[in-house]
Amino acid sequence: MYGRTNRLSERPTRRQKHVMAAVCGLVLLVFVGLGIWGALVHDSYGQSANGCVNVTLPGSTGGSVLHFCGSAARSFCHSLPAGQNPVSERARPQCRLAGLLPATSAPSSPSP
C-alpha cells in the first residue's frame, strides 16, 4: 500500500519530464540573463569622471556613498578641509579624477 501513496515511487510521465525540463530551462535562462545584465550594465556610481564625484566612506555599519554632479560637485570639492580627515583624504583623488581639482605634481627630489 505504501507504493500507492508515495507519488515518487513511479517514474514520471513524458509530460511531467517536459514540464520539469521547461521549468529548469526557464530558471537557468533567468540566472544567465541576470549574470549578463550584471556584467554589462553601466554603473552610475562607478568611478568619478565628467564632473561627477563618487566617494565611498567606510563606517561601522557598512558605509556610505557620496555622489555629486555639476555645481554640487564643484562646491563639494572646493569646500574640502585642508587637514587630514577621512572625508578629504578619500574625496580629493576623486575630485581630481572628475577634473574639479588641479592634479598634484609629484614632489621633486632635492638635487645634491
XYZ file of C-alpha atoms in Angstrom:
112
model
C 0.000 0.000 0.000
C 2.955 2.347 0.607
C 3.778 2.386 -3.087
C 0.402 3.846 -3.965
C 0.658 6.760 -1.540
C 4.248 7.648 -2.490
C 3.954 9.616 -5.726
C 7.682 9.382 -6.446
C 7.666 5.594 -6.454
C 6.579 5.674 -10.111
C 8.586 7.051 -12.974
C 7.458 10.488 -14.167
C 5.450 10.577 -17.352
C 6.740 12.122 -20.538
C 4.599 15.221 -19.936
C 5.970 15.640 -16.396
C 9.538 15.358 -17.725
C 8.836 18.033 -20.337
C 7.313 20.370 -17.747
C 10.281 19.903 -15.386
C 12.743 20.475 -18.230
C 10.907 23.645 -19.282
C 10.853 24.999 -15.719
C 14.552 24.222 -15.180
C 15.410 25.802 -18.541
C 13.452 28.919 -17.665
C 15.174 29.249 -14.281
C 18.567 28.747 -15.930
C 17.717 31.343 -18.583
C 16.743 33.871 -15.882
C 20.024 33.352 -13.997
C 22.110 33.629 -17.191
C 20.232 36.793 -18.157
C 20.817 38.333 -14.723
C 24.509 37.452 -14.920
C 24.888 39.070 -18.341
C 22.932 42.144 -17.231
C 25.058 42.483 -14.097
C 28.259 42.256 -16.115
C 27.292 44.717 -18.847
C 25.078 47.352 -17.215
C 26.565 50.818 -16.683
C 27.191 51.670 -13.037
C 26.152 55.267 -12.340
C 28.059 55.257 -9.046
C 31.236 53.860 -10.542
C 34.347 55.926 -10.970
C 34.415 59.699 -10.696
C 34.558 61.414 -14.098
C 32.974 64.094 -16.273
C 32.163 66.477 -13.432
C 30.624 63.847 -11.136
C 32.246 62.791 -7.874
C 31.651 59.458 -6.137
C 33.235 58.924 -2.728
C 32.793 55.758 -0.695
C 33.226 56.246 3.043
C 33.636 53.258 5.360
C 31.559 53.137 8.511
C 30.931 50.913 11.491
C 27.699 49.586 9.991
C 28.749 49.345 6.361
C 29.475 52.782 4.998
C 28.023 55.382 2.711
C 28.411 56.771 -0.787
C 28.623 60.479 -1.539
C 27.548 61.303 -5.099
C 27.617 64.837 -6.502
C 27.385 66.164 -10.049
C 27.725 69.601 -11.617
C 27.736 72.636 -9.346
C 27.141 70.484 -6.258
C 30.318 68.540 -7.072
C 32.310 71.751 -7.601
C 31.185 73.223 -4.292
C 31.857 69.905 -2.516
C 35.393 69.646 -3.906
C 36.269 73.270 -3.187
C 34.909 73.099 0.359
C 37.092 70.164 1.439
C 39.101 70.994 4.559
C 42.862 71.145 4.191
C 43.512 68.871 7.177
C 43.882 65.144 7.320
C 40.363 63.866 7.858
C 38.845 60.713 6.336
C 36.436 62.540 4.031
C 39.020 64.852 2.479
C 41.600 62.046 2.145
C 39.140 59.969 0.123
C 37.467 62.839 -1.740
C 40.500 64.691 -3.114
C 41.626 61.923 -5.515
C 38.033 61.527 -6.726
C 37.735 65.279 -7.302
C 40.939 65.136 -9.360
C 39.537 62.259 -11.429
C 36.398 64.302 -12.084
C 38.557 67.242 -13.199
C 37.370 69.556 -10.428
C 40.711 69.968 -8.636
C 44.108 70.515 -10.223
C 46.340 67.461 -10.432
C 49.125 67.430 -7.901
C 52.637 67.155 -9.195
C 54.996 64.579 -7.756
C 57.284 66.057 -5.110
C 60.622 66.893 -6.620
C 63.689 65.396 -5.030
C 66.378 67.816 -3.929
C 69.471 67.899 -6.097
C 72.830 67.290 -4.429
